Coordinates of C-alpha atoms and ligand atoms in Angstrom, one line a residue:
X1 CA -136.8 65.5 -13.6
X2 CA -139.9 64.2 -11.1
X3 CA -143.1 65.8 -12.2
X4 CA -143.6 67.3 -8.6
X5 CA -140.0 68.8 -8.9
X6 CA -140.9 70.2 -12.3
X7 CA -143.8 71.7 -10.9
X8 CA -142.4 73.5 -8.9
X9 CA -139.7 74.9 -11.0
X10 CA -142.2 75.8 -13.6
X11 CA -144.4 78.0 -10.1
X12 CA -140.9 79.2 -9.4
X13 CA -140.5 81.1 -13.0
X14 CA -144.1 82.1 -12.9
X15 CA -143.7 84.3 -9.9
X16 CA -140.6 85.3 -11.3
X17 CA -141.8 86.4 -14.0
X18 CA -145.3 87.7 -12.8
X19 CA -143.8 90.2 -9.6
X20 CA -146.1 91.2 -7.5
X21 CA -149.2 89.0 -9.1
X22 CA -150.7 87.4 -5.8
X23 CA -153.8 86.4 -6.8
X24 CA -152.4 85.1 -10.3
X25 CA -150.0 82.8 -8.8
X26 CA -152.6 81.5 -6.1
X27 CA -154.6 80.5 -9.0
X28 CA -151.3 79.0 -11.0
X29 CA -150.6 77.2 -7.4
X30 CA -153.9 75.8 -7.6
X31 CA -154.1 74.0 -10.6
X32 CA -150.4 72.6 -10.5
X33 CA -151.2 70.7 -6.9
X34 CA -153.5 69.1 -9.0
X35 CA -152.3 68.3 -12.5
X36 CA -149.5 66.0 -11.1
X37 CA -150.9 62.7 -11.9
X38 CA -152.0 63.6 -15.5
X39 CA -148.7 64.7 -16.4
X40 CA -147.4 61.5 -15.0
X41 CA -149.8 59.8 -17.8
X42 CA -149.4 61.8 -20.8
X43 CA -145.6 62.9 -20.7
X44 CA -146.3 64.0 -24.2
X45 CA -147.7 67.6 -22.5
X46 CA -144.6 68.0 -20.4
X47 CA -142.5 67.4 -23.6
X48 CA -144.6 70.0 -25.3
X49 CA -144.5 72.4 -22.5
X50 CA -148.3 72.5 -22.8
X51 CA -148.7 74.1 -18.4
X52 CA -145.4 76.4 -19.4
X53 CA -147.4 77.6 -22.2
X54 CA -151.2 77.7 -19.9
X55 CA -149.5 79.8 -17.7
X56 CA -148.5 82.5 -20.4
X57 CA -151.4 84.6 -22.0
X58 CA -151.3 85.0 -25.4
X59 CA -151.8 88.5 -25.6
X60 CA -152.1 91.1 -22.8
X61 CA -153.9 94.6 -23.4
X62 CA -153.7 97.8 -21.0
X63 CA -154.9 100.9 -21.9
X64 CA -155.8 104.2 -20.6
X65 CA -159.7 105.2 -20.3
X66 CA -159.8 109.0 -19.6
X67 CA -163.5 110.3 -18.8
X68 CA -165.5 112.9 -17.6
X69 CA -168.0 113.1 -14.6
X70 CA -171.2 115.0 -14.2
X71 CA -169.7 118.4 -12.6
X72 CA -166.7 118.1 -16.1
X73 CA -163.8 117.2 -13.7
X74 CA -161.7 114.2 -15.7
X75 CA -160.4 111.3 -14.5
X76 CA -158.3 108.6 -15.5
X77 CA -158.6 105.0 -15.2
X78 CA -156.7 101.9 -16.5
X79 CA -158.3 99.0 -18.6
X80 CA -157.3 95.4 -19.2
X81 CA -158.0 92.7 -21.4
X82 CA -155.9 89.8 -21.0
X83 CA -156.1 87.1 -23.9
X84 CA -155.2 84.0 -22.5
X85 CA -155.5 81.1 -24.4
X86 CA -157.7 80.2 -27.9
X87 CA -156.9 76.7 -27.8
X88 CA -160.9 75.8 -27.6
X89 CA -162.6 78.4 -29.1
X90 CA -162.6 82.8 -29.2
X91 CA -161.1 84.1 -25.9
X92 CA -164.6 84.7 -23.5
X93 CA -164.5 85.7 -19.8
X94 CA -166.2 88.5 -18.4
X95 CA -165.1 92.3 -17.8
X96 CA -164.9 93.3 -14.2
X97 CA -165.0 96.9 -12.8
X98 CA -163.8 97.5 -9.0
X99 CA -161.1 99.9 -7.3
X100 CA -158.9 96.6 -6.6
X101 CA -158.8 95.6 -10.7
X102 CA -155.0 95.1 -11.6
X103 CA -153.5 93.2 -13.9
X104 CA -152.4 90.4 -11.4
X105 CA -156.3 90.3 -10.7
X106 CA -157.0 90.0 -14.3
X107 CA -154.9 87.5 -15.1
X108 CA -156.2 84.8 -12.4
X109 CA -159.5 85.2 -13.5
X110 CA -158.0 84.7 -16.9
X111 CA -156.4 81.7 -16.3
X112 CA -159.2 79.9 -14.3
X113 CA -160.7 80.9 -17.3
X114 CA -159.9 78.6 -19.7
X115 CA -160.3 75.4 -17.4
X116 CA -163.7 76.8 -16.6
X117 CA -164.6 77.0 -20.4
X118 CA -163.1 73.9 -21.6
X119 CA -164.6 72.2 -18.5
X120 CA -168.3 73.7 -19.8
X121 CA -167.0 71.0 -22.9
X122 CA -168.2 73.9 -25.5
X123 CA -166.3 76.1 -28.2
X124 CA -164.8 78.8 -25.9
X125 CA -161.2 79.9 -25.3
X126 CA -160.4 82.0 -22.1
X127 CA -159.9 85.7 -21.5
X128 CA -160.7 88.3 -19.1
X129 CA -160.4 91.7 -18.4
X130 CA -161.8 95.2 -16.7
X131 CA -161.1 98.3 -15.1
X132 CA -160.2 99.8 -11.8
X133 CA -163.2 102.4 -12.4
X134 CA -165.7 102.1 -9.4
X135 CA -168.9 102.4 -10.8
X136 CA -170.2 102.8 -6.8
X137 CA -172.4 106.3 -6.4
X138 CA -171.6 107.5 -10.3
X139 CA -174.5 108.1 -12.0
X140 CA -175.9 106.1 -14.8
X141 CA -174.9 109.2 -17.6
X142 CA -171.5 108.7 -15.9
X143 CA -171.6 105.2 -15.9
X144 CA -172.4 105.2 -19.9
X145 CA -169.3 107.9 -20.8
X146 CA -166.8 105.6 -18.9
X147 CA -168.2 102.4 -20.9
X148 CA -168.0 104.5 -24.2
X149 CA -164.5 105.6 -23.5
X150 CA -163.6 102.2 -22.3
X151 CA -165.3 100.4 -25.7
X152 CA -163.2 103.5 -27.7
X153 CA -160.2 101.6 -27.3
X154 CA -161.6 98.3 -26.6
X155 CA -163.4 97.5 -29.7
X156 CA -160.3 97.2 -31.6
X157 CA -159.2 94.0 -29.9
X158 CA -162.7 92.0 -30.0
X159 CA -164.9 90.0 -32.5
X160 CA -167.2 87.3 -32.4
X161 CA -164.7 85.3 -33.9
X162 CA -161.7 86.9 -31.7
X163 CA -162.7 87.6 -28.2
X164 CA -166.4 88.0 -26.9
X165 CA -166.7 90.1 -23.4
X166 CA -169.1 89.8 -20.9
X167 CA -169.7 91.0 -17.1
X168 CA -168.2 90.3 -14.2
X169 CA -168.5 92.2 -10.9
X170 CA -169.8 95.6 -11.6
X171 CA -170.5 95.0 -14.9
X172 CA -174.1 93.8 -15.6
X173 CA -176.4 94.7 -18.1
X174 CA -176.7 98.5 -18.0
X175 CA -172.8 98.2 -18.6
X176 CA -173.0 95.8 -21.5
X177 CA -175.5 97.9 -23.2
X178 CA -173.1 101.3 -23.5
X179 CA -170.5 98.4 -24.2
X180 CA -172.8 97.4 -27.4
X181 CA -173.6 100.6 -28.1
X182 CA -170.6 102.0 -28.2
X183 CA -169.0 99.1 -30.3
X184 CA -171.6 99.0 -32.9
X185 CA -171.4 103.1 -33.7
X186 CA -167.6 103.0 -33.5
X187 CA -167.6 99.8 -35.9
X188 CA -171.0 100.5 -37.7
X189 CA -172.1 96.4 -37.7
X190 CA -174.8 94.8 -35.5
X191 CA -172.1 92.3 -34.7
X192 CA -174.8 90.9 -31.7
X193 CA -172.0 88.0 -31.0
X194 CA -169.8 90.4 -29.9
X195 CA -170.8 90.8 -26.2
X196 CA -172.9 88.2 -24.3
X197 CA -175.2 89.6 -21.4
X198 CA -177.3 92.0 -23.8
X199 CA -180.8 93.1 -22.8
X200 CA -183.2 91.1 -24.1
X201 CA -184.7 94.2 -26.4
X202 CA -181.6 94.0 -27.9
X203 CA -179.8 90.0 -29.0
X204 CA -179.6 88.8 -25.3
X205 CA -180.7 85.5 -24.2
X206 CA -183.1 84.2 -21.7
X207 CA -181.5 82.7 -18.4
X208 CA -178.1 84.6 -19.0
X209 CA -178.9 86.8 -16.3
X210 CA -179.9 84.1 -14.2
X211 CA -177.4 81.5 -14.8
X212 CA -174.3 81.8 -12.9
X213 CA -176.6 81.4 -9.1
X214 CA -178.6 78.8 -10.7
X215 CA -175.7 77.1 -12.1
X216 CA -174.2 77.1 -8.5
X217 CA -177.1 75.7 -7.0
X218 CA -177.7 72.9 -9.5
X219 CA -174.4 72.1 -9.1
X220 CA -174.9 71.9 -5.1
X221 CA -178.3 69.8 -6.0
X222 CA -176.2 67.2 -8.0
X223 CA -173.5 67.1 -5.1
X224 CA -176.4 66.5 -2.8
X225 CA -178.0 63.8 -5.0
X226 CA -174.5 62.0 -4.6
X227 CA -175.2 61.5 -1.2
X228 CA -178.6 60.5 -0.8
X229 CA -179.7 64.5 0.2
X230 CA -181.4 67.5 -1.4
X231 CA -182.1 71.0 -0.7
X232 CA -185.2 70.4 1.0
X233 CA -184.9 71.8 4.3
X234 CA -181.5 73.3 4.1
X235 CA -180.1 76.5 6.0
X236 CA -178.2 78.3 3.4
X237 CA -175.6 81.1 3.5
X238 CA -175.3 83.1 0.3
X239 CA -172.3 86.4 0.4
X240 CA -172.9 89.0 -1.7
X241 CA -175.9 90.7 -3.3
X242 CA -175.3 90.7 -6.4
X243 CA -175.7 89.3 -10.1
X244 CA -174.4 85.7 -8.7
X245 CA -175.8 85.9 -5.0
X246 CA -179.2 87.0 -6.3
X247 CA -179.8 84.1 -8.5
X248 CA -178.2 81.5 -6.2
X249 CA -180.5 82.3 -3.4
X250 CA -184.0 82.2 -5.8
X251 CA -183.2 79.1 -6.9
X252 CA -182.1 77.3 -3.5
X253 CA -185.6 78.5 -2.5
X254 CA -187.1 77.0 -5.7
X255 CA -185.4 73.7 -4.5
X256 CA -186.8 73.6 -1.0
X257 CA -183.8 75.1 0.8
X258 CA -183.8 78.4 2.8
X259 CA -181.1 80.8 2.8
X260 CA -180.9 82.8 6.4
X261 CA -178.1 85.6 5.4
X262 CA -176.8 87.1 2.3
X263 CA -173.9 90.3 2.5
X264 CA -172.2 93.3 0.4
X265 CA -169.2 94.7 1.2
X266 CA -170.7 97.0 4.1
X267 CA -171.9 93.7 6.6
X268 CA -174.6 91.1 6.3
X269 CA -178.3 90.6 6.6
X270 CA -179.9 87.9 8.9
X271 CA -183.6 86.7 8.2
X272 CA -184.2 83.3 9.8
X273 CA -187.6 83.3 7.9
X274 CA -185.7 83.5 4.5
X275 CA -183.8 86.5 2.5
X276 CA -186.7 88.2 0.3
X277 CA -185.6 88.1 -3.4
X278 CA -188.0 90.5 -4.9
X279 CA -187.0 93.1 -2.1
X280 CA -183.2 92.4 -2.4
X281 CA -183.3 92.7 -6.3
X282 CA -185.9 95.8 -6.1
X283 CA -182.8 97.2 -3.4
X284 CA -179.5 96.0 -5.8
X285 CA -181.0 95.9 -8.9
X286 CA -183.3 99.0 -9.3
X287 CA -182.3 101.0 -6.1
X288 CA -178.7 100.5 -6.4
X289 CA -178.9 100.5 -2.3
X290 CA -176.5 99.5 0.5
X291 CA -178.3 96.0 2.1
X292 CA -178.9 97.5 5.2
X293 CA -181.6 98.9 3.4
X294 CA -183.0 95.3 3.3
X295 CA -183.2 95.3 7.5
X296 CA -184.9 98.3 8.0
X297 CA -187.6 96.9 5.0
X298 CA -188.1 93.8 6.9
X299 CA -188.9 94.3 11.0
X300 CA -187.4 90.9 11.8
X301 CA -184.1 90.8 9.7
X302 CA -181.0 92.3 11.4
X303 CA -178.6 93.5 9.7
X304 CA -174.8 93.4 11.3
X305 CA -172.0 95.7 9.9
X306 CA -168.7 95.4 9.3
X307 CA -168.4 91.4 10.4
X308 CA -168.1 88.1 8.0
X309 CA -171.4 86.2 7.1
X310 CA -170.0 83.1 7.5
X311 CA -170.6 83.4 11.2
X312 CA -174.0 82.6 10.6
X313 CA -174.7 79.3 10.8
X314 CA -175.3 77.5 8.2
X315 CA -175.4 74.0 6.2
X316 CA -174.9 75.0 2.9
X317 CA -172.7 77.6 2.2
X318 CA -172.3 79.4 -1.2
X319 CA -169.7 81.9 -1.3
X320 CA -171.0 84.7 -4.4
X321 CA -168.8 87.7 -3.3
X322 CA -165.3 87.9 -4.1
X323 CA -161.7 86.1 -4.3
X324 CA -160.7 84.6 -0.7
X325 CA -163.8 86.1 1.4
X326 CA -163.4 82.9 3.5
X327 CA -160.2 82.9 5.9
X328 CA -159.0 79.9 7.7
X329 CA -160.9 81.6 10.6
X330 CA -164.3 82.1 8.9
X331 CA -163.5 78.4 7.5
X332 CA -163.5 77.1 11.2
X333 CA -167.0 78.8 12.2
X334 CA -168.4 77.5 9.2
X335 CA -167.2 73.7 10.0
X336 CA -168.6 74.5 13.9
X337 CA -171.6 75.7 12.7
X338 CA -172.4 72.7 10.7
X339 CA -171.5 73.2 7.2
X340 CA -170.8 70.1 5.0
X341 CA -171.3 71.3 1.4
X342 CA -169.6 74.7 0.2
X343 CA -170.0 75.4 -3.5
X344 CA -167.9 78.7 -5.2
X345 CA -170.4 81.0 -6.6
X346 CA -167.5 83.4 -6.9
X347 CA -164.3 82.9 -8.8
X348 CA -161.6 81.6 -6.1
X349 CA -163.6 83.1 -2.9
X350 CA -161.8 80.1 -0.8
X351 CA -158.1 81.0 0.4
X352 CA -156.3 77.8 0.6
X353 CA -156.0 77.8 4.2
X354 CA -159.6 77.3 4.3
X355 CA -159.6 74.6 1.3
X356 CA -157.3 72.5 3.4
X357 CA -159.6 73.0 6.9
X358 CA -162.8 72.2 4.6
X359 CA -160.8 68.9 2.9
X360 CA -159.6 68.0 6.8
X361 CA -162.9 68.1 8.1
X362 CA -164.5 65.9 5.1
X363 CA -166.7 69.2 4.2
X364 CA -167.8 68.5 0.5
X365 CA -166.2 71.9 -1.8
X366 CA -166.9 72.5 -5.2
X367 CA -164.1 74.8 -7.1
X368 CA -165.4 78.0 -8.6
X369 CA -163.8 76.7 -12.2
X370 CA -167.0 74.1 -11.9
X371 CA -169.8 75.1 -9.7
X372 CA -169.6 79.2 -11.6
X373 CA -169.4 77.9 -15.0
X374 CA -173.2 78.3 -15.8
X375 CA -172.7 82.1 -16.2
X376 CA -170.1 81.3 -19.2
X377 CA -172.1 78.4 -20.3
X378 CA -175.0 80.6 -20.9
X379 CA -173.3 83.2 -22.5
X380 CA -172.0 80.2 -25.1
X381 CA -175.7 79.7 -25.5
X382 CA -176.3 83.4 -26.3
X383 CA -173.3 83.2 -28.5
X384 CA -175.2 80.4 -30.3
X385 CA -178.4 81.9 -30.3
X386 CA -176.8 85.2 -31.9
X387 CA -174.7 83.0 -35.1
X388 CA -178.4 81.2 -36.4
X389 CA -180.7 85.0 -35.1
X390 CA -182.9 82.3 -33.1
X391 CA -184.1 82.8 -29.2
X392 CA -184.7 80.4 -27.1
X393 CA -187.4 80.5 -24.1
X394 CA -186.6 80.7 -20.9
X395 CA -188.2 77.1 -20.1
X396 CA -185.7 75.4 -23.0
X397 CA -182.7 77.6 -21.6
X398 CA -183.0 76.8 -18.3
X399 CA -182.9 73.0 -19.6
X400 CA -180.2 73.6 -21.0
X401 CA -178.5 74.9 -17.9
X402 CA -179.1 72.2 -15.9
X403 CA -177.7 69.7 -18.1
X404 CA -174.8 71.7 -18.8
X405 CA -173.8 71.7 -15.0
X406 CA -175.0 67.7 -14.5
X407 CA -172.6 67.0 -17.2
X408 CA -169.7 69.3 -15.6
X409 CA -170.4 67.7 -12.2
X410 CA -170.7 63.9 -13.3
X411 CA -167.3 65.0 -15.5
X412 CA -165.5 66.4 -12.3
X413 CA -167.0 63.3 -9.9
X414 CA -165.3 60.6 -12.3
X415 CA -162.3 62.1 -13.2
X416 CA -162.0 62.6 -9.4
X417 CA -162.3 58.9 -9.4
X418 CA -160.1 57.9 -12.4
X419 CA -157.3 59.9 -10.5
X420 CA -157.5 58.0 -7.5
X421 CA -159.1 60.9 -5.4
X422 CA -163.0 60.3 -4.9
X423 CA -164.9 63.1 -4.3
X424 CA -162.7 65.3 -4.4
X425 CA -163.9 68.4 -7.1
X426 CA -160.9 70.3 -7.5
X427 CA -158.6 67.8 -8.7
X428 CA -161.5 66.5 -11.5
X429 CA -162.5 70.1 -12.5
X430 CA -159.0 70.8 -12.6
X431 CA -157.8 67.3 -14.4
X432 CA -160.6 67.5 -16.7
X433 CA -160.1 71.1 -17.9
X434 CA -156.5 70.8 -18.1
X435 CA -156.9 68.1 -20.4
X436 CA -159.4 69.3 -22.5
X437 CA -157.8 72.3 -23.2
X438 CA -154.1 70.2 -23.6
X439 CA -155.1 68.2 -26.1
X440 CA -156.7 71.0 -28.3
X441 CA -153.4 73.1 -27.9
X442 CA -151.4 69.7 -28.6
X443 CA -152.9 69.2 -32.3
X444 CA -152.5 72.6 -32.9
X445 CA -148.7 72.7 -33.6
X446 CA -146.2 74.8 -31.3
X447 CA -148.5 78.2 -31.1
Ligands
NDP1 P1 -171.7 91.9 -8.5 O1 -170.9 93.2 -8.7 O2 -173.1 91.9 -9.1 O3 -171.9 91.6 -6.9 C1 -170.8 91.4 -6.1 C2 -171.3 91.4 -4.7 O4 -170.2 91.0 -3.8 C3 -171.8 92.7 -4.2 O5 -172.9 92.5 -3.3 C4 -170.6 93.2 -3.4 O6 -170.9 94.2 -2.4 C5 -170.1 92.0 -2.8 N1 -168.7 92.1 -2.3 C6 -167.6 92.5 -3.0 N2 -166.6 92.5 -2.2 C7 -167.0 92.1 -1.0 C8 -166.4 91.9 0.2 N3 -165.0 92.1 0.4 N4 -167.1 91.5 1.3 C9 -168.4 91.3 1.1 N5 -169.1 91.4 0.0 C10 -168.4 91.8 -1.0 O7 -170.8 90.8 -9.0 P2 -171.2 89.3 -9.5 O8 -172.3 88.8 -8.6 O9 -171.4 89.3 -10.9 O10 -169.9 88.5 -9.2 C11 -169.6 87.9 -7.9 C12 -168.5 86.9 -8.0 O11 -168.9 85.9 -8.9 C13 -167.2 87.4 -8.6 O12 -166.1 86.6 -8.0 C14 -167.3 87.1 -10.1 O13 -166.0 86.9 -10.7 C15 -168.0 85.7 -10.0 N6 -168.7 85.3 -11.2 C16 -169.6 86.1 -11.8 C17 -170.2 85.7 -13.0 C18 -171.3 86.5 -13.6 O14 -171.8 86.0 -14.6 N7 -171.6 87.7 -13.2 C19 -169.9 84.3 -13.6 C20 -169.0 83.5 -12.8 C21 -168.4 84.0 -11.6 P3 -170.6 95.8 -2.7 O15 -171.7 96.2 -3.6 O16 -170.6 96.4 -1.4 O17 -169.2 95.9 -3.3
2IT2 O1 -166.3 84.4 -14.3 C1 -167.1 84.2 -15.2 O2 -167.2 83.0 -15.7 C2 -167.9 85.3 -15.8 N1 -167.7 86.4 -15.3 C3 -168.8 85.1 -17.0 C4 -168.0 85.2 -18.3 C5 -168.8 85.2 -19.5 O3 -168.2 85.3 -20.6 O4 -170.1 85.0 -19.5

């Protein structure tokens, strides 16, 4: 059979077997438009069924989390940890809680996963996993007994050596400390390699916290270096307000850029002057506050609700929020308003609609699989820090960082090239991960 027709038989019997998964069998779609030509070059992984076997997870976990809030009425939520592939190290992804967490959900993050990792070129498999508890308005005592319940079932599955959690969207460090807590009474070891994302009191490392928006934006700078340009000067559009938007928009500042607008799930915030980072964190981060909060702090910012950032204007944009936040519509605006460079904070906030418009219009688009992988990267350095009990500073970490997403970025620009499609990211972080990660699984014997 012709690799393309192959593909598509292999899509075919994902969906089949996967009902109902959209997001999962976006991100399968994805990867196989991509892998075509590598196939073509090593029919050894179609002989070993090496995407067939990708496209499984090893080992799916769902579970029932039962919990009481603060006036003793009891709820019940579902969690998930999805195992998907150890080929390159311990499963490691992040643990995301939202109302819209299913297992379909899951298992996209999941999968872009484990090209993420092995694209990051250290010792990490892929996994990911969650709950659909909304942490939104519970209080923090409420917030620990759902983590504790959560971990009481959790901890049985994970290990430094097994699978090592993290945060995702609504989880962050307040989360990953009941996490540890929990683990660590239940299991009575200081296993710190457990979790990455810890407090720094407590085994955590310096620039985790940080890393995922700074990744991002270094990973813009270097796509901006490949042109001749930098960030000097830049009008920026950041969605979201959280862990990933946060960082993304200190650092474009750091770098000379300024970013105009930043969103939650409620509108966005305009401030042509420049978004305030200590007042959004001291709003998100300590006040746990809606960002209309951030207008009414700052006389000149307007804040617009209910409508899509991306009709802000913009050069730069970085997408931080969540899966397909940019339509073929918001797409559109975005090329009118003069947007050449849009780099995934988030994991898969592009639908494909609005990859095509960007790759039609020559807009410059960096995958979420590459641009994202900081926040994993630096949790592989925590890991590392955790195995010798050493801690870096924040200086060497952020060094680290940096080099980390140069590397990924010069990887993804020249495999790009090897495969006959120059500058385009997706199909060199999705070539280079899928190879990585193929070859590990190919030594391994039929597992
Ligand atoms: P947070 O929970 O800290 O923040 C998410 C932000 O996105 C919030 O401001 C939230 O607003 C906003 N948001 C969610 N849904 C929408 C929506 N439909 N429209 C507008 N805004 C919305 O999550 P993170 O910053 O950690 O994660 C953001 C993205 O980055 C996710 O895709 C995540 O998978 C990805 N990512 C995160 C990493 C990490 O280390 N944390 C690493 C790599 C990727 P509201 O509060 O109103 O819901
Ligand atoms: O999507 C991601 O890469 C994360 N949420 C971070 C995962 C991690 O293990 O640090």
């Amino acid at each position: 059979m012709q690799t393309p027709t192959k593909l598509e038989s292999i899509f075919g019997a994902v969906v089949a077997r996967n009902p109902g998964e959209r997001e999962f069998h976006q991100a399968v779609r994805e990867v196989l438009d991509s892998v075509a030509p590598a196939l073509d070059k090593h029919p050894e992984y179609a002989e070993a069924k090496i995407i067939e076997r990708l496209c499984e997870p090893e080992r799916q976990i769902i579970f029932r989390v039962p919990w009481e809030d603060d006036r003793g009425e009891v709820h019940i939520n579902r969690g998930f940890r999805v195992e998907f592939n150890s080929a390159l190290g311990p499963y490691k992804g992040g643990l995301r809680f939202h109302p819209s967490v299913y297992l379909g959900i899951v298992k996209f993050l999941g999968f872009e996963q484990v090209f993420k990792n092995a694209l990051t070129g250290m010792p990490i498999g892929g996994g990911k996993g969650g709950s659909d508890f909304d942490p939104k308005g519970r209080s923090d005592r409420e917030v620990m007994r759902f983590c504790q319940s959560f971990m009481t079932e959790l901890y049985r599955h994970i290990g430094e050596y097994t699978d090592v959690p993290a945060g995702d969207a609504g989880v962050g460090g307040r989360e990953i400390g009941y996490l540890f807590g929990q683990y660590k009474r239940i299991t009575n070891r200081y296993e710190s390699g457990v979790l990455t994302g810890k407090g720094l009191s407590y085994g955590g490392a310096q620039v985790r916290r940080e890393a995922t928006g700074y990744g991002a934006v270094f990973f813009a700078d270097e796509m901006l270096r490949t042109i001749g340009d930098s960030f000097d000067g830049k009008r920026v559009v950041v969605s979201g307000s959280g862990n990933v938007a946060i960082y993304a928009i200190e650092k474009v500042h750091q770098l000379g850029g300024v970013v105009v607008a930043c969103s939650d799930s409620s509108g966005y915030v305009v401030d042509d002057k420049g978004i305030d980072v200590d007042l959004l964190k001291d709003i998100k981060e300590v006040r746990r506050a809606r960002i209309d909060t951030y207008a009414a702090a700052r006389p000149h910012a307007s804040f617009v609700p209910g409508r899509s950032v991306w009709e802000v204007p913009c050069q730069v944009a970085v997408p931080s929020a969540t899966q397909n936040e940019i339509s073929e519509v918001d797409a559109d605006a975005l090329i009118k308003g003069g947007c050449t460079i849009v780099v995934e904070g988030a994991n898969m906030p592009t639908s494909p609609e609005a990859i095509r418009a960007f790759t039609a219009a020559g807009v410059r688009f960096a995958p979420g699989k590459a641009a994202n992988a900081g926040g994993v990267a630096a949790s592989a350095l925590e890991m590392q820090q955790n195995a010798s009990r050493d801690s870096w500073t924040f200086e060497y970490s952020e060094q680290r960082l940096q080099t980390i997403m140069s590397d990924i970025h010069a990887r993804c620009y020249a495999t790009a090239e090897e495969y006959g499609a120059p500058g385009n990211y997706v199909t060199g972080a999705n070539i280079d991960g899928f190879r990585r990660v193929a070859e590990a699984i190919l030594a391994q014997g039929l597992i």
